[in-house]
């Protein structure tokens, strides 16, 4: 099932969608108003989130599926982390931008992946919100990524992620990575969380990205998570090792769709990222 977080006055409602209909789980259990609470209950019951949701779905009222267009940030993660150089094309793009290109090849071929801190809740936006480009950056790109949703370090679902990046700042010096990656509105996730059970194999999902400006398509690309050189389990293991992971977290897994070198985002551009079986994440762009 896919889980959406719908605004409801001053609060939210947790909606489960099975592909045929959408069910208001909060109507059955009023305190069950976000995915993290469902994951926590499933953890206590030692079961999967879908198994816990199924009896609720049987008695839950349905909602108009068009209402899912208003979905908010599907989870407010305590932390968002990300993996870099997990696809060959990403390694090539990072080499092209950098004045110290050889280090990216060393990471791509190394046993240890690159894992870095990406965003706090205040820097993370949801569907139909604006992602940011830095005012002091000259070369900015979206990075479409499969996001792993974790509860206490265990994989409970997947979402669509956009790891916004300043390639000019990182390219100047790799030590500037935090400034190139972590800033206001630097990360988007959504529109929902697809349970691990419903996704099945996360390493065989089609991913597309489209960037448009004033109604004109500037970039279109398609790839598959099968191109990822690391497994989701491996990335999660390295994220958790010797690290006190938060209760709720999202780990982005790297990008294999990179616009041409001459392209840079501008305010009011629109970025559409879709992953098969999960959904489409749409964001406009604003300068921060």
XYZ file of C-alpha atoms in Angstrom:
288
model
C 0.000 0.000 0.000
C 0.951 3.637 -0.414
C 0.486 6.012 2.523
C -0.378 9.692 2.128
C -0.536 12.483 4.698
C -3.450 14.798 3.963
C -3.919 18.194 5.647
C -7.050 18.428 7.792
C -7.508 21.812 9.442
C -4.726 22.159 11.998
C -3.778 18.474 11.708
C -3.335 15.642 9.242
C -5.000 12.378 8.264
C -3.203 9.179 7.294
C -4.593 7.745 4.074
C -3.807 4.246 2.764
C -4.175 3.645 -0.968
C -4.153 0.132 -2.443
C -4.249 1.221 -6.070
C -8.021 0.870 -6.313
C -9.314 2.996 -3.461
C -8.094 5.288 -0.693
C -8.953 4.681 2.956
C -8.958 7.111 5.878
C -7.096 5.269 8.635
C -7.357 8.243 10.975
C -11.147 7.918 10.902
C -10.749 4.473 12.470
C -7.907 5.355 14.850
C -7.885 9.123 15.514
C -4.380 9.082 16.985
C -3.048 7.354 13.871
C -2.464 10.549 11.921
C 0.993 9.941 10.439
C 3.046 7.123 8.967
C 5.628 7.141 11.774
C 2.932 6.119 14.271
C 1.869 3.259 12.017
C 5.502 2.144 11.729
C 5.935 2.369 15.495
C 2.841 0.230 16.121
C 4.017 -2.309 13.546
C 7.406 -2.424 15.257
C 5.801 -3.143 18.634
C 3.577 -5.826 17.074
C 6.581 -7.262 15.205
C 4.739 -7.159 11.903
C 4.817 -5.258 8.613
C 3.018 -1.928 8.229
C 0.659 -3.322 5.575
C -0.354 -6.217 7.822
C -1.194 -3.773 10.591
C -3.131 -1.533 8.202
C -5.230 -4.278 6.554
C -7.823 -4.694 9.347
C -8.150 -0.909 9.567
C -8.763 -0.687 5.821
C -11.634 -3.143 6.150
C -13.617 -0.705 8.295
C -12.183 2.642 7.172
C -14.267 5.031 5.075
C -12.974 5.721 1.584
C -11.924 9.155 0.390
C -11.989 10.564 -3.130
C -8.680 9.596 -4.763
C -8.509 13.093 -6.252
C -7.913 14.294 -2.693
C -4.476 12.685 -2.857
C -3.442 15.565 -5.129
C -3.278 17.644 -1.935
C -0.866 15.263 -0.197
C 1.603 16.918 2.172
C 5.110 15.840 3.143
C 4.415 12.118 3.745
C 6.711 11.872 6.747
C 8.516 14.506 8.792
C 11.835 12.681 9.171
C 14.056 13.464 12.123
C 16.966 13.447 9.664
C 17.527 12.981 5.952
C 20.836 11.476 4.843
C 22.052 10.696 1.344
C 24.469 8.485 -0.537
C 26.674 9.821 -3.301
C 28.411 8.368 -6.349
C 26.294 5.214 -6.384
C 25.668 5.316 -10.155
C 28.353 5.449 -12.829
C 26.825 8.510 -14.508
C 26.870 10.338 -11.175
C 30.547 9.548 -10.758
C 31.224 10.855 -14.265
C 29.236 14.042 -13.641
C 30.987 14.730 -10.351
C 34.362 14.245 -12.065
C 33.342 16.695 -14.795
C 32.397 19.418 -12.310
C 35.311 19.007 -9.928
C 38.811 20.384 -9.882
C 39.784 17.233 -7.939
C 38.114 14.681 -10.190
C 40.076 11.573 -9.232
C 38.562 11.386 -5.744
C 35.107 10.544 -7.128
C 36.403 7.505 -8.997
C 38.066 6.386 -5.782
C 34.731 6.592 -3.935
C 32.778 4.826 -6.700
C 35.173 1.871 -6.654
C 35.744 1.793 -2.883
C 34.230 -0.665 -0.430
C 32.862 2.181 1.734
C 30.119 4.319 0.113
C 29.807 8.061 0.521
C 27.113 8.748 3.135
C 26.438 12.329 4.162
C 23.940 14.347 6.163
C 21.394 16.046 3.894
C 18.558 17.818 5.700
C 16.706 18.608 8.897
C 12.872 18.693 8.982
C 12.883 22.478 8.514
C 14.912 22.140 5.293
C 12.710 19.391 3.819
C 9.677 20.162 1.661
C 6.875 18.026 0.295
C 4.958 17.746 -2.976
C 3.925 21.002 -4.677
C 6.206 23.033 -2.419
C 9.179 24.991 -3.737
C 12.688 23.558 -3.616
C 15.575 25.997 -3.310
C 18.615 27.067 -5.279
C 21.270 29.078 -3.472
C 21.649 32.726 -4.358
C 25.451 32.374 -4.267
C 25.534 29.401 -6.665
C 25.922 29.553 -10.449
C 25.185 25.916 -11.344
C 22.242 24.162 -9.712
C 20.573 20.852 -10.524
C 17.920 18.545 -9.104
C 18.984 14.991 -8.320
C 16.137 12.442 -8.546
C 16.623 9.598 -6.087
C 14.918 6.619 -4.532
C 14.417 7.393 -0.850
C 14.535 4.630 1.756
C 12.164 5.271 4.680
C 13.449 3.886 7.952
C 12.061 3.351 11.423
C 14.740 2.733 14.059
C 17.120 1.809 11.262
C 14.826 -0.767 9.629
C 13.494 -0.343 6.094
C 9.715 0.176 6.250
C 9.064 1.872 2.910
C 10.261 3.937 -0.009
C 9.565 7.410 -1.340
C 10.669 9.745 -4.138
C 13.439 12.191 -3.293
C 15.026 15.286 -4.810
C 18.545 15.967 -3.533
C 19.012 19.584 -4.663
C 22.656 20.390 -5.322
C 24.956 23.278 -6.138
C 27.435 21.765 -8.560
C 29.441 24.986 -8.784
C 30.073 25.126 -5.027
C 30.965 21.446 -4.689
C 33.021 21.571 -7.882
C 35.147 24.392 -6.516
C 36.277 22.203 -3.627
C 34.829 18.881 -2.381
C 35.160 20.164 1.190
C 32.343 22.560 0.347
C 29.938 19.606 0.036
C 27.870 20.577 3.118
C 27.243 24.056 1.683
C 26.437 22.582 -1.732
C 23.945 20.142 -0.230
C 22.528 21.526 3.042
C 20.600 24.785 2.922
C 16.999 26.068 3.010
C 14.601 23.937 0.894
C 17.459 21.683 -0.198
C 15.447 18.462 -0.117
C 12.026 17.297 -1.277
C 10.330 13.961 -0.616
C 6.902 12.612 -1.518
C 4.184 12.334 -2.589
C 3.691 9.252 -0.418
C 5.421 6.307 1.209
C 5.108 2.974 -0.553
C 5.476 0.119 1.894
C 8.467 -2.179 1.512
C 6.035 -5.039 0.894
C 4.330 -3.276 -2.016
C 7.576 -2.185 -3.686
C 9.143 -5.618 -3.649
C 12.557 -5.271 -5.300
C 13.722 -1.643 -4.953
C 16.587 -2.341 -7.356
C 14.331 -2.704 -10.402
C 12.259 0.480 -10.525
C 11.914 2.859 -13.457
C 12.715 6.478 -12.581
C 12.002 9.505 -14.769
C 12.639 13.238 -14.454
C 11.280 16.166 -16.427
C 12.308 19.807 -15.996
C 10.214 22.548 -17.583
C 10.330 26.335 -17.807
C 7.358 28.449 -18.939
C 5.670 25.330 -20.285
C 8.717 24.272 -22.326
C 10.388 20.955 -21.522
C 14.096 21.550 -20.958
C 15.109 18.060 -19.878
C 13.623 14.565 -19.987
C 15.373 11.445 -18.779
C 14.632 7.860 -17.764
C 16.678 5.308 -15.877
C 16.323 2.327 -13.551
C 17.429 1.727 -9.999
C 19.003 -1.467 -11.374
C 21.873 0.817 -12.471
C 22.733 1.509 -8.827
C 26.099 0.014 -7.911
C 25.157 -0.395 -4.227
C 22.225 -2.169 -2.629
C 19.755 -0.408 -0.361
C 20.663 -2.792 2.443
C 24.365 -1.954 2.083
C 23.718 1.788 2.214
C 21.492 1.424 5.286
C 24.136 -0.701 7.000
C 26.806 1.961 6.503
C 24.412 4.697 7.641
C 23.637 2.837 10.866
C 27.154 1.599 11.700
C 28.637 3.430 14.714
C 25.865 6.015 14.420
C 22.907 6.732 16.694
C 20.245 6.835 13.993
C 17.004 8.739 14.642
C 13.652 7.066 15.115
C 12.388 8.215 11.718
C 14.770 8.815 8.865
C 15.054 8.923 5.105
C 18.167 7.810 3.233
C 18.457 8.973 -0.386
C 20.299 6.489 -2.582
C 21.983 8.558 -5.301
C 21.097 9.760 -8.771
C 21.575 8.439 -12.293
C 19.795 11.245 -14.139
C 22.006 14.272 -14.736
C 21.066 17.216 -17.011
C 23.592 18.323 -19.616
C 26.575 20.265 -18.316
C 25.298 23.609 -19.641
C 21.977 23.380 -17.799
C 21.194 25.139 -14.529
C 17.913 25.576 -12.685
C 16.229 28.969 -12.464
C 13.406 30.267 -10.264
C 9.932 29.141 -11.354
C 11.241 26.037 -13.117
C 9.205 22.894 -12.419
C 10.779 19.543 -11.587
C 8.798 16.297 -11.965
C 10.314 13.071 -10.643
C 8.437 9.781 -10.889
C 9.384 6.326 -9.629
C 7.394 3.317 -10.766
C 5.137 1.954 -8.029
C 5.642 4.938 -5.734
C 4.417 8.120 -7.401
C 5.326 11.485 -8.865
C 6.970 14.285 -6.897
C 6.392 17.771 -8.348
C 8.155 20.917 -7.129
C 8.716 24.433 -8.388
C 12.024 26.244 -7.832
C 12.759 29.350 -5.793
C 16.000 31.168 -4.957
C 16.941 31.076 -1.268
